[in-house]
């Protein structure tokens, strides 16, 4: 007879679990038949001993089967992307209108807040858009506009909902099989058939080891493909904020200007790369040709027009961002040299704290790693009333490390797993 105690003993010895054993603990914990304490013991054993690829696939399937799979087939083949989370990452809000402007479909389900990184939902709601849509409402919008952004339904992979919450409380998040099964089960349940994963590597991501980040990307692509989903992955940099702004309001402003002006930036380049990979897989065309289509969508202003349409369709308003003249505090460098490193996670956390204060909108980071900086030159702009100078000035300045010797610019993409 299978018991949870036997499963824990087996995993503690580093042995491979069977499908029946995996189903036993996934279902048992989801139904409340296994306690948090006992499940934590098992999660710790998995973190310590890992899981074979076959076990991870079985775990993903078991979690997927804990809830319903969304069927989007009536609106056609849908695209999706997933980011493992980073600071100033608003790629979804850029690539969704690009894809929709090319006649493709995206029903983007997202979580609300991802702590200091903010979630796509929070960012989209900055337009005053309604994201609490039923699946039927979302499908109608996707049919008309092409793309829609909505809050993840409560019953999407119930096993992951419970297990992930426990992992978060018990320091058992950092495990490749647990992360892969958690992310992929949700992606599979969401109904998209063409997916790009953006696995972040760096100080501001939860994967701070490049080899492990690549392994995770490869594993997730493999599981998605086994489930008949067209998938590929990028491993991208999170050793500095992706965009030039942090904080939902400022990030959304950057999304608008990226699509309106098409000025190249790391944020726009990564968004266009992910969009091109999706277009290439969906249309079965070369990446080169897909990139040309994506570039044209931005340079001809089609993606910007589509963003306006998307926001309007969900009851939002792009004009909110036009009028406001923002008060700001300039943070100036106390030395000259080159930007050596950026405390990305700390910048994210600090800005999360800042944006909780009424009237504070976020920050612009005016330099990237490898850029030259002069003595007294503005390095960060804090969009907050001047009275918050003492509270934040030094903390922000301390997030940027400057060296006298020349430093290199950081790569944006470390790997693409096609
Ligand atoms: N994001 C998820 O959805 N699951 C994980 O395990 C880690 C990040």
Short mmCIF file of C-alpha atoms and ligand atoms in Angstrom, two decimals:
data_model
loop_
_atom_site.label_atom_id
_atom_site.label_comp_id
_atom_site.label_asym_id
_atom_site.label_seq_id
_atom_site.Cartn_x
_atom_site.Cartn_y
_atom_site.Cartn_z
CA UNK A 1 0.00 0.00 0.00
CA UNK A 2 1.25 3.50 -0.85
CA UNK A 3 1.65 5.82 2.10
CA UNK A 4 3.08 9.34 2.25
CA UNK A 5 5.68 8.15 4.81
CA UNK A 6 6.96 5.53 2.35
CA UNK A 7 7.12 8.15 -0.45
CA UNK A 8 9.12 10.52 1.76
CA UNK A 9 11.55 7.72 2.75
CA UNK A 10 11.98 6.75 -0.89
CA UNK A 11 12.71 10.32 -2.02
CA UNK A 12 15.02 10.95 0.92
CA UNK A 13 17.12 8.04 -0.34
CA UNK A 14 17.14 9.69 -3.81
CA UNK A 15 14.96 7.02 -5.44
CA UNK A 16 12.64 7.56 -8.40
CA UNK A 17 8.92 7.93 -7.63
CA UNK A 18 6.28 6.16 -9.73
CA UNK A 19 3.23 7.78 -11.36
CA UNK A 20 0.98 6.25 -8.67
CA UNK A 21 3.15 7.68 -5.87
CA UNK A 22 3.25 11.11 -7.50
CA UNK A 23 -0.54 11.13 -8.03
CA UNK A 24 -0.94 9.99 -4.42
CA UNK A 25 0.84 12.97 -2.88
CA UNK A 26 -0.46 15.58 -5.38
CA UNK A 27 -4.09 14.51 -4.92
CA UNK A 28 -3.70 13.82 -1.21
CA UNK A 29 -2.29 17.28 -0.49
CA UNK A 30 -4.75 19.09 -2.77
CA UNK A 31 -7.70 17.39 -1.03
CA UNK A 32 -6.31 18.21 2.41
CA UNK A 33 -5.57 14.56 3.30
CA UNK A 34 -1.85 15.27 3.75
CA UNK A 35 -0.87 17.94 6.27
CA UNK A 36 1.38 20.94 5.53
CA UNK A 37 4.08 19.54 7.85
CA UNK A 38 4.24 16.17 6.11
CA UNK A 39 4.11 17.72 2.64
CA UNK A 40 6.94 20.09 3.61
CA UNK A 41 9.10 17.06 4.47
CA UNK A 42 8.50 15.67 1.00
CA UNK A 43 9.16 19.03 -0.70
CA UNK A 44 12.44 19.31 1.22
CA UNK A 45 13.43 15.81 0.08
CA UNK A 46 12.64 16.78 -3.54
CA UNK A 47 14.68 19.98 -3.17
CA UNK A 48 17.63 17.96 -1.81
CA UNK A 49 17.52 14.92 -4.11
CA UNK A 50 15.87 16.32 -7.24
CA UNK A 51 13.70 14.39 -9.68
CA UNK A 52 14.47 12.62 -12.92
CA UNK A 53 13.03 14.08 -16.10
CA UNK A 54 10.36 11.33 -16.29
CA UNK A 55 9.30 12.05 -12.71
CA UNK A 56 9.03 15.77 -13.44
CA UNK A 57 6.83 15.04 -16.46
CA UNK A 58 4.59 12.81 -14.31
CA UNK A 59 4.43 15.50 -11.62
CA UNK A 60 3.43 18.11 -14.24
CA UNK A 61 0.66 15.86 -15.59
CA UNK A 62 -0.60 15.06 -12.12
CA UNK A 63 -0.79 18.78 -11.22
CA UNK A 64 -2.46 19.57 -14.55
CA UNK A 65 -5.09 16.90 -13.90
CA UNK A 66 -5.98 18.47 -10.55
CA UNK A 67 -8.15 21.03 -12.39
CA UNK A 68 -9.80 21.83 -15.70
CA UNK A 69 -7.95 22.59 -18.91
CA UNK A 70 -9.19 25.72 -20.64
CA UNK A 71 -10.32 25.10 -24.20
CA UNK A 72 -9.55 28.00 -26.54
CA UNK A 73 -9.96 26.02 -29.74
CA UNK A 74 -13.13 27.89 -30.72
CA UNK A 75 -11.15 31.11 -31.19
CA UNK A 76 -8.23 29.46 -33.00
CA UNK A 77 -4.65 28.66 -32.09
CA UNK A 78 -3.66 30.94 -29.21
CA UNK A 79 -0.18 32.15 -28.31
CA UNK A 80 1.26 32.71 -24.86
CA UNK A 81 4.47 33.63 -23.12
CA UNK A 82 5.70 33.20 -19.59
CA UNK A 83 8.34 35.17 -17.74
CA UNK A 84 9.91 33.74 -14.62
CA UNK A 85 9.68 37.26 -13.18
CA UNK A 86 11.92 40.27 -13.13
CA UNK A 87 12.23 43.96 -12.35
CA UNK A 88 10.86 46.39 -14.98
CA UNK A 89 9.61 43.54 -17.14
CA UNK A 90 6.58 44.72 -19.09
CA UNK A 91 7.25 42.64 -22.21
CA UNK A 92 3.70 41.18 -22.24
CA UNK A 93 2.16 44.63 -22.64
CA UNK A 94 4.41 45.25 -25.65
CA UNK A 95 4.25 41.91 -27.39
CA UNK A 96 0.49 41.27 -26.99
CA UNK A 97 -0.46 44.28 -29.19
CA UNK A 98 2.31 43.40 -31.66
CA UNK A 99 0.89 39.88 -32.07
CA UNK A 100 -2.70 41.07 -32.25
CA UNK A 101 -1.75 43.66 -34.89
CA UNK A 102 -0.45 40.75 -37.00
CA UNK A 103 -3.81 38.99 -36.77
CA UNK A 104 -2.73 36.50 -34.08
CA UNK A 105 -4.59 35.57 -30.89
CA UNK A 106 -3.46 35.83 -27.28
CA UNK A 107 -5.62 35.17 -24.22
CA UNK A 108 -3.14 36.18 -21.55
CA UNK A 109 -3.91 34.94 -18.07
CA UNK A 110 -1.75 36.39 -15.38
CA UNK A 111 -1.30 36.54 -11.66
CA UNK A 112 -2.07 39.73 -9.80
CA UNK A 113 1.03 40.76 -7.90
CA UNK A 114 4.43 39.09 -7.98
CA UNK A 115 5.78 40.97 -4.97
CA UNK A 116 8.48 43.48 -5.83
CA UNK A 117 8.31 42.79 -9.58
CA UNK A 118 4.63 43.64 -9.99
CA UNK A 119 2.45 41.50 -12.25
CA UNK A 120 1.08 42.04 -15.74
CA UNK A 121 -2.41 42.41 -14.27
CA UNK A 122 -1.33 45.24 -11.94
CA UNK A 123 0.38 46.95 -14.85
CA UNK A 124 -2.58 46.62 -17.21
CA UNK A 125 -4.94 47.87 -14.51
CA UNK A 126 -2.87 51.08 -14.38
CA UNK A 127 -4.78 52.01 -17.58
CA UNK A 128 -7.97 51.57 -15.48
CA UNK A 129 -8.65 48.47 -17.57
CA UNK A 130 -10.92 45.73 -16.25
CA UNK A 131 -9.08 42.40 -15.98
CA UNK A 132 -11.68 40.51 -13.91
CA UNK A 133 -13.27 38.94 -16.96
CA UNK A 134 -15.06 35.65 -17.37
CA UNK A 135 -13.56 33.28 -19.92
CA UNK A 136 -16.48 33.95 -22.26
CA UNK A 137 -15.96 37.72 -22.05
CA UNK A 138 -12.22 37.25 -22.64
CA UNK A 139 -12.85 35.07 -25.69
CA UNK A 140 -15.22 37.68 -27.15
CA UNK A 141 -12.57 40.39 -26.78
CA UNK A 142 -9.87 38.13 -28.22
CA UNK A 143 -12.08 37.40 -31.21
CA UNK A 144 -12.64 41.08 -31.85
CA UNK A 145 -9.31 42.65 -30.86
CA UNK A 146 -6.88 39.74 -31.01
CA UNK A 147 -5.44 40.02 -27.50
CA UNK A 148 -6.92 40.17 -24.02
CA UNK A 149 -5.37 40.27 -20.55
CA UNK A 150 -7.28 38.75 -17.66
CA UNK A 151 -6.83 37.57 -14.10
CA UNK A 152 -5.99 33.89 -13.73
CA UNK A 153 -9.09 31.98 -12.64
CA UNK A 154 -9.13 30.62 -9.08
CA UNK A 155 -9.46 27.01 -10.23
CA UNK A 156 -6.46 27.00 -12.61
CA UNK A 157 -4.30 24.06 -11.43
CA UNK A 158 -5.57 23.86 -7.82
CA UNK A 159 -2.69 21.53 -6.89
CA UNK A 160 -0.14 24.19 -7.84
CA UNK A 161 -2.07 26.89 -6.01
CA UNK A 162 -1.75 24.92 -2.75
CA UNK A 163 1.71 23.49 -3.26
CA UNK A 164 3.23 26.79 -4.47
CA UNK A 165 1.79 28.66 -1.47
CA UNK A 166 3.38 26.06 0.84
CA UNK A 167 6.72 26.22 -1.03
CA UNK A 168 6.69 29.98 -0.63
CA UNK A 169 6.27 29.65 3.16
CA UNK A 170 8.75 26.81 3.65
CA UNK A 171 11.70 27.92 1.52
CA UNK A 172 11.21 25.11 -0.98
CA UNK A 173 10.76 27.17 -4.15
CA UNK A 174 14.30 26.70 -5.48
CA UNK A 175 14.00 23.28 -7.09
CA UNK A 176 14.14 22.71 -10.85
CA UNK A 177 11.48 19.94 -11.00
CA UNK A 178 9.14 21.85 -8.68
CA UNK A 179 9.50 25.11 -10.64
CA UNK A 180 9.19 23.38 -14.02
CA UNK A 181 6.08 21.40 -13.07
CA UNK A 182 4.48 24.45 -11.45
CA UNK A 183 5.00 26.74 -14.45
CA UNK A 184 4.33 24.19 -17.19
CA UNK A 185 1.16 22.77 -15.61
CA UNK A 186 -0.32 26.28 -15.52
CA UNK A 187 0.74 26.99 -19.11
CA UNK A 188 -0.79 23.71 -20.31
CA UNK A 189 -4.03 24.42 -18.42
CA UNK A 190 -4.29 27.88 -19.99
CA UNK A 191 -5.04 26.44 -23.41
CA UNK A 192 -2.38 28.11 -25.59
CA UNK A 193 -0.73 25.95 -28.22
CA UNK A 194 2.33 28.10 -29.02
CA UNK A 195 4.41 29.29 -26.08
CA UNK A 196 7.69 31.11 -25.46
CA UNK A 197 9.21 30.95 -22.00
CA UNK A 198 11.40 33.79 -20.81
CA UNK A 199 13.65 32.42 -18.06
CA UNK A 200 15.39 35.23 -16.23
CA UNK A 201 18.89 34.86 -14.95
CA UNK A 202 20.62 37.23 -12.56
CA UNK A 203 20.68 39.09 -9.30
CA UNK A 204 17.08 40.31 -9.69
CA UNK A 205 15.67 36.90 -10.68
CA UNK A 206 15.10 33.77 -8.64
CA UNK A 207 17.61 31.92 -10.85
CA UNK A 208 20.99 33.45 -10.11
CA UNK A 209 22.97 30.65 -11.78
CA UNK A 210 23.16 30.72 -15.57
CA UNK A 211 23.75 26.97 -15.97
CA UNK A 212 20.66 26.21 -13.84
CA UNK A 213 18.57 28.81 -15.70
CA UNK A 214 19.44 27.15 -19.02
CA UNK A 215 18.67 23.70 -17.58
CA UNK A 216 15.26 24.93 -16.37
CA UNK A 217 14.47 26.46 -19.77
CA UNK A 218 15.42 23.24 -21.58
CA UNK A 219 13.39 21.06 -19.24
CA UNK A 220 10.26 23.19 -19.53
CA UNK A 221 10.48 23.31 -23.34
CA UNK A 222 10.79 19.54 -23.40
CA UNK A 223 7.72 19.00 -21.20
CA UNK A 224 5.63 21.45 -23.24
CA UNK A 225 6.62 19.75 -26.50
CA UNK A 226 5.78 16.33 -25.05
CA UNK A 227 2.32 17.77 -24.51
CA UNK A 228 2.06 18.79 -28.18
CA UNK A 229 2.63 22.48 -27.60
CA UNK A 230 5.00 24.40 -29.90
CA UNK A 231 7.50 25.85 -27.47
CA UNK A 232 10.85 27.54 -27.21
CA UNK A 233 12.64 29.57 -24.56
CA UNK A 234 14.92 32.53 -24.10
CA UNK A 235 17.27 32.91 -21.17
CA UNK A 236 17.48 36.65 -20.59
CA UNK A 237 19.34 39.01 -18.29
CA UNK A 238 18.08 40.18 -14.92
CA UNK A 239 21.31 41.60 -13.52
CA UNK A 240 19.79 45.04 -14.05
CA UNK A 241 16.20 46.19 -14.57
CA UNK A 242 15.00 45.26 -18.06
CA UNK A 243 13.36 48.59 -18.90
CA UNK A 244 14.42 52.10 -17.98
CA UNK A 245 11.62 52.55 -15.45
CA UNK A 246 10.38 50.76 -12.35
CA UNK A 247 6.90 51.03 -10.82
CA UNK A 248 3.64 50.19 -12.59
CA UNK A 249 2.80 53.75 -13.66
CA UNK A 250 6.28 54.50 -15.02
CA UNK A 251 6.59 51.09 -16.66
CA UNK A 252 3.30 51.54 -18.48
CA UNK A 253 4.44 54.99 -19.65
CA UNK A 254 7.51 53.26 -21.09
CA UNK A 255 5.33 50.65 -22.82
CA UNK A 256 3.39 53.47 -24.52
CA UNK A 257 6.50 55.35 -25.63
CA UNK A 258 8.19 52.12 -26.82
CA UNK A 259 5.30 51.35 -29.13
CA UNK A 260 4.63 54.96 -30.13
CA UNK A 261 8.21 55.92 -30.90
CA UNK A 262 9.74 52.49 -31.59
CA UNK A 263 13.04 53.68 -30.08
CA UNK A 264 15.30 50.67 -29.53
CA UNK A 265 15.85 49.63 -25.90
CA UNK A 266 16.54 46.37 -24.07
CA UNK A 267 12.85 46.13 -23.18
CA UNK A 268 11.67 46.59 -26.76
CA UNK A 269 14.35 44.28 -28.18
CA UNK A 270 13.43 41.43 -25.82
CA UNK A 271 9.70 41.93 -26.43
CA UNK A 272 10.23 41.87 -30.20
CA UNK A 273 12.46 38.78 -29.94
CA UNK A 274 9.79 36.85 -28.01
CA UNK A 275 7.08 38.07 -30.41
CA UNK A 276 9.19 36.98 -33.41
CA UNK A 277 9.73 33.51 -31.96
CA UNK A 278 5.98 33.13 -31.43
CA UNK A 279 5.15 34.37 -34.94
CA UNK A 280 7.78 32.08 -36.46
CA UNK A 281 6.37 28.99 -34.67
CA UNK A 282 2.71 29.83 -35.28
CA UNK A 283 3.09 30.71 -38.97
CA UNK A 284 5.79 28.16 -39.62
CA UNK A 285 8.03 30.80 -41.20
CA UNK A 286 11.71 31.60 -40.67
CA UNK A 287 12.70 33.68 -37.65
CA UNK A 288 14.10 36.23 -40.07
CA UNK A 289 10.77 36.74 -41.81
CA UNK A 290 8.89 36.77 -38.49
CA UNK A 291 11.28 39.46 -37.19
CA UNK A 292 10.56 41.62 -40.26
CA UNK A 293 6.79 41.37 -39.63
CA UNK A 294 7.23 42.25 -35.96
CA UNK A 295 9.54 45.20 -36.76
CA UNK A 296 7.04 46.54 -39.28
CA UNK A 297 4.18 46.29 -36.78
CA UNK A 298 6.10 48.60 -34.44
CA UNK A 299 7.64 50.97 -36.98
CA UNK A 300 4.34 51.48 -38.83
CA UNK A 301 2.53 52.24 -35.56
CA UNK A 302 0.18 49.24 -35.88
CA UNK A 303 1.12 47.82 -32.50
CA UNK A 304 0.54 51.18 -30.83
CA UNK A 305 -2.92 51.48 -32.39
CA UNK A 306 -3.64 47.91 -31.25
CA UNK A 307 -2.59 48.74 -27.68
CA UNK A 308 -5.13 51.59 -27.67
CA UNK A 309 -7.78 49.20 -28.98
CA UNK A 310 -6.94 46.59 -26.32
CA UNK A 311 -7.12 49.13 -23.48
CA UNK A 312 -10.40 50.54 -24.78
CA UNK A 313 -11.94 47.07 -25.20
CA UNK A 314 -11.30 46.42 -21.50
CA UNK A 315 -12.75 49.77 -20.40
CA UNK A 316 -9.39 51.52 -19.87
CA UNK A 317 -8.00 54.84 -20.99
CA UNK A 318 -4.59 55.62 -22.49
CA UNK A 319 -5.09 59.37 -22.03
CA UNK A 320 -4.50 58.98 -18.29
CA UNK A 321 -0.80 59.14 -19.10
CA UNK A 322 -0.79 62.26 -21.23
CA UNK A 323 -1.52 65.17 -18.99
CA UNK A 324 0.24 64.59 -15.75
CA UNK A 325 3.38 66.63 -15.07
CA UNK A 326 5.29 64.65 -12.48
CA UNK A 327 7.33 66.07 -9.63
CA UNK A 328 10.69 64.36 -9.22
CA UNK A 329 13.88 64.10 -7.17
CA UNK A 330 17.17 63.78 -9.06
CA UNK A 331 19.75 61.36 -7.66
CA UNK A 332 23.22 62.45 -8.78
CA UNK A 333 26.43 60.47 -8.91
CA UNK A 334 29.05 61.34 -6.28
CA UNK A 335 31.85 60.06 -8.45
CA UNK A 336 32.78 59.63 -12.09
CA UNK A 337 33.50 56.32 -13.83
CA UNK A 338 31.49 53.44 -15.25
CA UNK A 339 28.41 51.63 -13.95
CA UNK A 340 29.74 48.35 -12.56
CA UNK A 341 26.63 46.73 -11.10
CA UNK A 342 23.05 47.42 -10.12
CA UNK A 343 21.33 45.95 -7.06
CA UNK A 344 18.31 44.94 -9.10
CA UNK A 345 16.29 43.15 -6.44
CA UNK A 346 16.84 46.02 -3.99
CA UNK A 347 15.76 48.56 -6.60
CA UNK A 348 12.60 46.52 -7.15
CA UNK A 349 11.86 46.26 -3.44
CA UNK A 350 12.61 49.92 -2.77
CA UNK A 351 10.32 51.04 -5.59
CA UNK A 352 7.59 48.68 -4.40
CA UNK A 353 7.83 50.50 -1.02
CA UNK A 354 7.94 53.93 -2.72
CA UNK A 355 4.88 53.28 -4.89
CA UNK A 356 2.77 52.42 -1.86
CA UNK A 357 2.98 56.11 -0.88
CA UNK A 358 0.30 58.37 -2.36
CA UNK A 359 1.69 60.61 -5.09
CA UNK A 360 4.81 58.47 -5.71
CA UNK A 361 4.92 56.99 -9.21
CA UNK A 362 8.18 55.06 -9.53
CA UNK A 363 11.67 55.74 -10.83
CA UNK A 364 13.69 56.06 -14.02
CA UNK A 365 17.10 54.43 -14.04
CA UNK A 366 19.06 56.62 -16.42
CA UNK A 367 22.15 54.44 -16.84
CA UNK A 368 22.84 50.80 -17.66
CA UNK A 369 25.77 48.63 -16.60
CA UNK A 370 28.79 49.58 -18.75
CA UNK A 371 27.63 53.22 -19.27
CA UNK A 372 29.94 56.11 -18.50
CA UNK A 373 28.88 58.49 -15.73
CA UNK A 374 30.24 61.92 -14.82
CA UNK A 375 30.61 63.47 -11.36
CA UNK A 376 27.27 65.06 -10.38
CA UNK A 377 25.45 63.54 -13.36
CA UNK A 378 21.87 62.42 -12.79
CA UNK A 379 21.73 58.64 -12.41
CA UNK A 380 18.20 57.97 -11.08
CA UNK A 381 15.05 60.06 -11.16
CA UNK A 382 12.55 59.39 -8.37
CA UNK A 383 9.02 60.43 -9.29
CA UNK A 384 7.92 61.49 -5.85
CA UNK A 385 7.21 64.77 -4.00
CA UNK A 386 10.41 66.50 -2.79
CA UNK A 387 9.48 65.85 0.87
CA UNK A 388 10.52 62.20 0.37
CA UNK A 389 14.12 63.18 -0.46
CA UNK A 390 15.60 62.11 2.90
CA UNK A 391 13.64 58.87 2.95
CA UNK A 392 14.84 57.57 -0.42
CA UNK A 393 17.77 59.51 -1.92
CA UNK A 394 20.68 57.65 -0.27
CA UNK A 395 18.98 54.24 -0.51
CA UNK A 396 18.63 54.61 -4.29
CA UNK A 397 22.14 55.97 -4.77
CA UNK A 398 23.52 52.95 -2.88
CA UNK A 399 21.91 50.58 -5.40
CA UNK A 400 24.36 51.61 -8.11
CA UNK A 401 28.02 50.59 -7.97
CA UNK A 402 30.46 52.71 -9.95
CA UNK A 403 34.03 51.77 -10.81
CA UNK A 404 36.90 53.88 -12.10
CA UNK A 405 37.89 51.26 -14.65
CA UNK A 406 35.84 50.58 -17.78
CA UNK A 407 33.11 47.95 -17.43
CA UNK A 408 31.29 45.97 -20.11
CA UNK A 409 27.66 46.25 -21.14
CA UNK A 410 25.66 43.16 -20.16
CA UNK A 411 24.25 40.74 -22.72
CA UNK A 412 20.45 40.90 -23.04
CA UNK A 413 19.89 37.30 -24.15
CA UNK A 414 22.17 34.48 -23.04
CA UNK A 415 20.52 31.71 -24.97
CA UNK A 416 17.58 30.91 -27.23
CA UNK A 417 16.36 27.31 -27.09
CA UNK A 418 14.58 26.87 -30.39
N1 LIG B 1 6.67 30.71 -10.81
C1 LIG B 1 5.76 29.71 -10.72
O1 LIG B 1 4.65 29.83 -11.22
N2 LIG B 1 6.12 28.58 -10.07
C2 LIG B 1 7.33 28.42 -9.50
O2 LIG B 1 7.58 27.38 -8.94
C3 LIG B 1 8.26 29.46 -9.60
C4 LIG B 1 7.89 30.60 -10.27
#
